[in-house]
Amino acid sequence: MVARMSPAPADSPPPVRGQRRKVIAMGVWALLFVGGWFLVGLPTDPLYAFGWLWTATIAWRIGQPWRTHLGFVRDWLPVVLLLAGYSLSRGFADNGATPHARELVAADRWMFGWALGGEVPTVWLQRHLYHPEHLYWYDVVASWVYFSHFVVALAVAVVLWLIARARWVAFMRRWLFLTIAGLVTYFLYPAAPPWWAAHYGLIEDVDRISNRGWTAVGMHGAGNLLNLGQLGVNPVAAMPSLHTAFALFVVLFFLGSVRRRWWPLLLAYPVAMTFTLVYSGEHYVIDVLVGWVYVGATFMVVGLAETLWTKWRAVTAQPAPSEPPASVPPGSPPTPRPP
């Protein structure tokens, strides 16, 4: 006797049809996204990036009801508002004071001056690799790597939100702690990057070249938003380098769950970000090293807090021990039962 299969619910589309709708929706989203690159610029603003990521989740789950899509706004809007506030508040971190620069220059010279003829790494790299009249392949790669700072952590977090909510929560705890720690440091210790120090004659000539690679691939408008953001933010966010800190953080978060043979490939990303930041005049090496220390401290502090919280919840969730029954002397008559 052949068992009958229960019919699918009327409101759920057939699997093939659902997959076709998803492919079409993601294709439309990708075309609009690329068009936005050329017309408006790369999504470096948190609110602008949030819009693109939200529409990507809508396209990916095109058959889901709208209350599901609005769940993304509920979970992500506080995060995006915090990142937007972070971007805006960095411009007020110096409070009119002269940012720190000389000690950063001295630190890089102390670490590398013996091998680079007394120059800081940024000056040495631009002297040997940077040519204003010509673009090289590494200029293009550097622009892509620099831009990735604004989208990689967000994109990874969105994927975790879709497929592994518990890991998303753990990721966001660490990421937000790292962001807030960096912002607090900007207020306590406003520091200027190499291009600022060169502008005021503290080091040799350095150009800010993190966006020049877009012209080589015909994407002249790709860096519009990034250039606008760089003009609107005061140069006091050099210490620590959250660009390289975010890159290392994303890699370390997944390093324990991948095979060791892939570790060099993953770790190449924060290394590439470090080269990009130092070569393009955005950060000193000391900024990068302090950023890495912040990443290690983030994993340690948040991990310890999670462990203590779990233990506290386990203790408070246990029922109170019941009182033992009173002992009855031997030979005593039994307690009479009530009628």
XYZ file of N, CA, C and O in Angstrom, residues 157-282:
504
model
N 28.267 39.928 9.743
C 27.246 39.940 10.791
C 25.862 39.650 10.221
O 25.053 38.955 10.849
N 25.558 40.156 9.026
C 24.258 39.896 8.403
C 24.111 38.416 8.072
O 23.053 37.812 8.296
N 25.167 37.799 7.540
C 25.112 36.365 7.237
C 24.883 35.561 8.513
O 24.069 34.619 8.546
N 25.577 35.921 9.591
C 25.362 35.229 10.860
C 23.931 35.439 11.359
O 23.320 34.522 11.919
N 23.397 36.635 11.168
C 22.016 36.906 11.580
C 21.039 36.005 10.839
O 20.027 35.576 11.399
N 21.348 35.692 9.591
C 20.454 34.857 8.781
C 20.545 33.377 9.136
O 19.533 32.669 9.126
N 21.755 32.882 9.445
C 21.937 31.435 9.550
C 22.314 30.950 10.945
O 22.178 29.761 11.225
N 22.807 31.824 11.819
C 23.277 31.374 13.135
C 23.079 32.512 14.132
O 24.019 33.252 14.419
N 21.868 32.616 14.670
C 21.548 33.762 15.503
C 22.394 33.823 16.779
O 22.787 34.903 17.221
N 22.705 32.670 17.382
C 23.507 32.670 18.606
C 24.916 33.209 18.327
O 25.465 33.981 19.121
N 25.506 32.814 17.200
C 26.828 33.327 16.846
C 26.762 34.801 16.484
O 27.709 35.549 16.710
N 25.641 35.230 15.926
C 25.468 36.654 15.634
C 25.507 37.476 16.915
O 26.143 38.533 16.971
N 24.838 36.989 17.949
C 24.834 37.701 19.227
C 26.255 37.791 19.785
O 26.699 38.848 20.240
N 26.995 36.674 19.751
C 28.376 36.683 20.248
C 29.255 37.615 19.420
O 30.100 38.339 19.966
N 29.067 37.618 18.109
C 29.829 38.494 17.218
C 29.557 39.954 17.536
O 30.480 40.773 17.649
N 28.272 40.305 17.702
C 27.912 41.695 17.911
C 28.397 42.204 19.266
O 28.780 43.367 19.395
N 28.368 41.354 20.277
C 28.878 41.780 21.583
C 30.328 42.225 21.476
O 30.720 43.281 22.002
N 31.130 41.427 20.812
C 32.561 41.740 20.689
C 32.800 42.925 19.761
O 33.655 43.778 20.046
N 32.071 42.969 18.683
C 32.273 44.051 17.720
C 31.900 45.401 18.323
O 32.632 46.394 18.182
N 30.776 45.461 19.002
C 30.363 46.724 19.599
C 31.286 47.120 20.747
O 31.572 48.309 20.929
N 31.758 46.172 21.536
C 32.710 46.485 22.597
C 33.981 47.077 22.005
O 34.517 48.074 22.508
N 34.472 46.470 20.915
C 35.678 46.970 20.258
C 35.460 48.375 19.707
O 36.327 49.255 19.825
N 34.296 48.615 19.105
C 33.994 49.938 18.551
C 33.930 51.001 19.641
O 34.502 52.095 19.502
N 33.241 50.696 20.718
C 33.116 51.671 21.803
C 34.468 51.927 22.458
O 34.797 53.078 22.808
N 35.277 50.883 22.627
C 36.607 51.066 23.210
C 37.455 51.989 22.343
O 38.179 52.861 22.852
N 37.378 51.827 21.026
C 38.120 52.709 20.137
C 37.619 54.140 20.214
O 38.420 55.089 20.239
N 36.307 54.320 20.266
C 35.746 55.667 20.332
C 36.155 56.371 21.627
O 36.514 57.555 21.618
N 36.118 55.657 22.736
C 36.533 56.251 24.011
C 37.989 56.691 23.940
O 38.369 57.765 24.432
N 38.816 55.868 23.303
C 40.237 56.214 23.178
C 40.427 57.462 22.341
O 41.314 58.289 22.624
N 39.610 57.654 21.306
C 39.726 58.850 20.476
C 39.476 60.116 21.292
O 40.082 61.163 21.048
N 38.568 60.023 22.252
C 38.315 61.184 23.110
C 39.439 61.389 24.112
O 39.818 62.537 24.405
N 39.951 60.292 24.665
C 40.987 60.409 25.681
C 42.358 60.711 25.078
O 43.185 61.369 25.719
N 42.589 60.198 23.859
C 43.911 60.360 23.248
C 43.743 60.629 21.754
O 43.976 59.770 20.918
N 43.288 61.819 21.362
C 43.159 62.125 19.931
C 44.526 62.139 19.264
O 45.452 62.809 19.728
N 44.661 61.381 18.195
C 45.958 61.235 17.523
C 45.779 61.413 16.019
O 44.783 60.969 15.441
N 46.762 62.037 15.389
C 46.691 62.359 13.960
C 47.451 61.329 13.135
O 48.452 60.765 13.591
N 47.027 61.074 11.902
C 47.686 60.100 11.024
C 48.916 60.688 10.342
O 49.193 61.894 10.450
N 49.655 59.870 9.580
C 50.877 60.363 8.926
C 50.643 61.508 7.947
O 51.457 62.429 7.879
N 49.561 61.468 7.172
C 49.357 62.544 6.197
C 49.168 63.888 6.906
O 49.560 64.929 6.390
N 48.561 63.891 8.108
C 48.411 65.123 8.878
C 49.772 65.604 9.369
O 50.080 66.800 9.317
N 50.590 64.667 9.859
C 51.919 65.033 10.348
C 52.769 65.601 9.217
O 53.534 66.557 9.412
N 52.650 65.044 8.021
C 53.406 65.574 6.887
C 52.922 66.964 6.496
O 53.718 67.833 6.117
N 51.618 67.188 6.609
C 51.062 68.499 6.263
C 51.634 69.596 7.149
O 51.830 70.740 6.706
N 51.934 69.261 8.405
C 52.465 70.246 9.345
C 53.975 70.118 9.538
O 54.527 70.676 10.486
N 54.636 69.396 8.654
C 56.085 69.356 8.639
C 56.738 68.497 9.702
O 57.953 68.622 9.930
N 55.985 67.594 10.328
C 56.574 66.730 11.345
C 57.335 65.556 10.729
O 58.224 64.994 11.366
N 56.959 65.152 9.518
C 57.673 64.120 8.767
C 57.764 64.573 7.315
O 57.206 65.615 6.931
N 58.450 63.781 6.502
C 58.586 64.119 5.091
C 57.222 64.043 4.400
O 56.234 63.588 4.962
N 57.194 64.453 3.124
C 55.943 64.518 2.374
C 55.244 63.161 2.321
O 55.857 62.130 1.998
N 53.946 63.168 2.629
C 53.091 61.978 2.559
C 51.761 62.405 1.965
O 51.168 63.400 2.393
N 51.283 61.665 0.973
C 49.983 61.922 0.373
C 48.969 60.906 0.892
O 49.316 59.760 1.194
N 47.725 61.332 0.968
C 46.624 60.437 1.351
C 46.081 59.791 0.085
O 45.387 60.436 -0.706
N 46.379 58.510 -0.119
C 46.150 57.876 -1.423
C 45.273 56.630 -1.315
O 45.329 55.756 -2.184
N 44.449 56.548 -0.284
C 43.666 55.327 -0.091
C 42.591 55.132 -1.151
O 42.115 54.011 -1.344
N 42.191 56.194 -1.867
C 41.094 56.083 -2.837
C 41.521 56.219 -4.285
O 40.680 56.145 -5.173
N 42.796 56.403 -4.535
C 43.210 56.714 -5.903
C 43.095 55.516 -6.849
O 43.080 55.684 -8.067
N 42.974 54.299 -6.336
C 42.911 53.130 -7.198
C 41.631 52.985 -7.985
O 41.578 52.222 -8.953
N 40.561 53.712 -7.612
C 39.292 53.555 -8.322
C 39.377 54.033 -9.765
O 38.719 53.478 -10.654
N 40.173 55.051 -10.039
C 40.236 55.577 -11.403
C 40.850 54.570 -12.369
O 40.571 54.614 -13.566
N 41.660 53.664 -11.869
C 42.305 52.689 -12.752
C 41.316 51.708 -13.347
O 41.553 51.149 -14.414
N 40.179 51.478 -12.666
C 39.186 50.536 -13.168
C 37.936 51.266 -13.656
O 36.889 50.654 -13.846
N 38.039 52.573 -13.884
C 36.933 53.332 -14.443
C 35.835 53.676 -13.476
O 34.789 54.186 -13.884
N 36.025 53.423 -12.169
C 34.994 53.712 -11.174
C 35.311 55.064 -10.519
O 35.669 55.141 -9.352
N 35.178 56.126 -11.300
C 35.561 57.451 -10.825
C 34.669 57.927 -9.687
O 35.112 58.706 -8.847
N 33.416 57.486 -9.661
C 32.520 57.922 -8.604
C 32.425 56.969 -7.443
O 31.654 57.204 -6.514
N 33.192 55.879 -7.473
C 33.057 54.864 -6.436
C 33.423 55.380 -5.060
O 32.865 54.957 -4.056
N 34.363 56.295 -5.004
C 34.808 56.793 -3.709
C 34.172 58.097 -3.295
O 34.686 58.760 -2.387
N 33.046 58.470 -3.926
C 32.450 59.770 -3.614
C 32.067 59.875 -2.143
O 32.402 60.852 -1.463
N 31.336 58.886 -1.639
C 30.912 58.930 -0.244
C 32.095 58.825 0.701
O 32.120 59.451 1.760
N 33.086 58.017 0.306
C 34.260 57.874 1.159
C 35.046 59.174 1.233
O 35.491 59.592 2.299
N 35.207 59.835 0.087
C 35.901 61.126 0.091
C 35.142 62.163 0.910
O 35.733 62.949 1.650
N 33.809 62.160 0.779
C 33.006 63.105 1.540
C 33.132 62.838 3.036
O 33.241 63.760 3.851
N 33.128 61.547 3.413
C 33.280 61.215 4.816
C 34.633 61.608 5.360
O 34.758 62.066 6.499
N 35.687 61.462 4.549
C 37.015 61.843 5.010
C 37.129 63.348 5.207
O 37.841 63.823 6.094
N 36.413 64.122 4.392
C 36.449 65.570 4.557
C 35.686 66.019 5.797
O 36.011 67.036 6.400
N 34.650 65.251 6.182
C 33.805 65.661 7.287
C 34.267 65.202 8.650
O 33.634 65.534 9.651
N 35.328 64.418 8.724
C 35.781 63.877 10.000
C 37.143 64.460 10.345
O 38.039 64.497 9.513
N 37.299 64.932 11.576
C 38.587 65.450 12.006
C 39.611 64.330 12.110
O 39.276 63.203 12.475
N 40.870 64.625 11.812
C 41.897 63.565 11.786
C 42.431 63.246 13.176
O 43.588 63.491 13.487
N 41.580 62.676 14.025
C 42.031 62.365 15.380
C 41.785 60.899 15.730
O 41.812 60.534 16.892
N 41.526 60.087 14.729
C 41.166 58.690 14.990
C 42.264 57.733 14.543
O 41.992 56.663 14.009
N 43.503 58.119 14.766
C 44.605 57.253 14.341
C 44.920 56.160 15.352
O 45.370 55.080 14.984
N 44.682 56.433 16.628
C 45.064 55.502 17.687
C 43.843 55.088 18.499
O 43.207 55.938 19.139
N 43.440 53.800 18.468
C 44.032 52.718 17.695
C 43.458 52.689 16.278
O 42.452 53.347 16.003
N 44.058 51.888 15.408
C 43.534 51.723 14.066
C 42.403 50.702 14.091
O 42.635 49.499 14.181
N 41.159 51.183 14.039
C 40.032 50.256 13.997
C 39.878 49.617 12.630
O 39.218 48.583 12.501
N 40.487 50.194 11.596
C 40.465 49.540 10.293
C 41.127 48.166 10.382
O 40.550 47.150 9.990
N 42.333 48.139 10.888
C 43.017 46.850 10.991
C 42.480 46.022 12.153
O 42.506 44.790 12.109
N 41.950 46.683 13.194
C 41.362 45.946 14.311
C 40.119 45.181 13.854
O 39.942 44.005 14.207
N 39.259 45.793 13.052
C 38.080 45.104 12.538
C 38.486 43.928 11.648
O 37.876 42.858 11.703
N 39.502 44.130 10.823
C 39.946 43.056 9.931
C 40.439 41.860 10.734
O 40.092 40.706 10.441
N 41.260 42.108 11.740
C 41.757 41.013 12.559
C 40.638 40.391 13.386
O 40.592 39.163 13.567
N 39.728 41.197 13.879
C 38.622 40.688 14.686
C 37.769 39.691 13.903
O 37.427 38.614 14.403
N 37.387 40.042 12.678
C 36.560 39.149 11.865
C 37.278 37.823 11.625
O 36.677 36.741 11.714
N 38.568 37.892 11.347
C 39.334 36.667 11.083
C 39.433 35.818 12.345
O 39.196 34.603 12.314
N 39.785 36.422 13.470
C 39.948 35.657 14.703
C 38.639 35.045 15.173
O 38.637 33.963 15.785
N 37.522 35.688 14.901
C 36.231 35.155 15.330
C 35.954 33.794 14.699
O 35.314 32.930 15.317
N 36.432 33.594 13.468
C 36.174 32.333 12.762
C 37.386 31.414 12.714
O 37.278 30.295 12.199
N 38.517 31.858 13.228
C 39.743 31.085 13.041
C 39.655 29.710 13.690
O 40.168 28.720 13.145
N 39.015 29.610 14.832
C 38.932 28.323 15.506
C 37.973 27.343 14.874
O 37.991 26.152 15.231
N 37.140 27.784 13.926
C 36.156 26.897 13.298
C 36.521 26.514 11.871
O 35.700 25.903 11.181
N 37.717 26.855 11.412
C 38.165 26.471 10.066
C 39.442 25.649 10.185
O 40.132 25.688 11.202
N 39.735 24.897 9.151
C 40.940 24.078 9.142
C 42.188 24.950 9.133
O 42.191 26.034 8.556
N 43.234 24.446 9.748
C 44.447 25.250 9.875
C 45.087 25.555 8.534
O 45.799 26.571 8.407
N 44.852 24.757 7.539
C 45.451 25.042 6.233
C 44.895 26.319 5.620
O 45.502 26.892 4.698
N 43.722 26.778 6.100
C 43.140 28.018 5.593
C 43.555 29.229 6.418
O 43.221 30.360 6.045
N 44.239 29.027 7.509
C 44.620 30.142 8.363
C 45.483 31.182 7.644
O 45.236 32.379 7.784
N 46.513 30.768 6.881
C 47.315 31.795 6.188
C 46.480 32.669 5.253
O 46.713 33.884 5.155
N 45.489 32.053 4.582
C 44.649 32.834 3.678
C 43.805 33.839 4.449
O 43.676 35.008 4.037
N 43.233 33.429 5.573
C 42.425 34.344 6.367
C 43.282 35.452 6.977
O 42.901 36.629 6.972
N 44.441 35.084 7.506
C 45.299 36.078 8.156
C 45.924 37.041 7.153
O 46.418 38.104 7.543
N 45.892 36.676 5.867
C 46.406 37.595 4.853
C 45.562 38.867 4.773
O 46.059 39.920 4.358
N 44.293 38.780 5.188
C 43.429 39.972 5.121
C 43.877 41.068 6.085
O 44.079 42.218 5.649
N 44.047 40.805 7.393
C 44.559 41.894 8.243
C 45.957 42.345 7.873
O 46.299 43.520 8.071
N 46.777 41.447 7.316
C 48.109 41.868 6.862
C 47.976 42.841 5.686
O 48.661 43.870 5.627
N 47.084 42.517 4.739
C 46.861 43.407 3.598
C 46.286 44.743 4.059
O 46.648 45.802 3.524
N 45.408 44.718 5.056
C 44.856 45.965 5.574
C 45.955 46.804 6.225
O 45.986 48.031 6.066
N 46.870 46.152 6.937
C 47.977 46.877 7.566
C 48.850 47.560 6.522
O 49.192 48.740 6.646
N 49.222 46.825 5.476
C 50.024 47.429 4.409
C 49.288 48.606 3.782
O 49.878 49.672 3.543
N 47.993 48.435 3.511
C 47.208 49.493 2.881
C 47.190 50.749 3.726
O 47.404 51.869 3.230
N 46.962 50.603 5.019
C 46.839 51.765 5.900
C 48.163 52.504 6.045
O 48.201 53.736 6.061
N 49.252 51.751 6.157
C 50.558 52.388 6.320
C 51.006 53.009 5.001
O 51.483 54.154 4.961
N 50.847 52.295 3.904
C 51.274 52.805 2.597
C 50.466 54.028 2.174
O 51.010 54.994 1.621
N 49.162 54.036 2.454
C 48.307 55.134 1.986
C 48.350 56.358 2.883
O 47.675 57.355 2.595
N 49.129 56.314 3.971
C 49.252 57.470 4.840
C 48.153 57.611 5.868
O 48.039 58.656 6.515
N 47.341 56.575 6.066
C 46.217 56.657 6.990
C 46.621 56.340 8.431
O 45.994 56.846 9.371
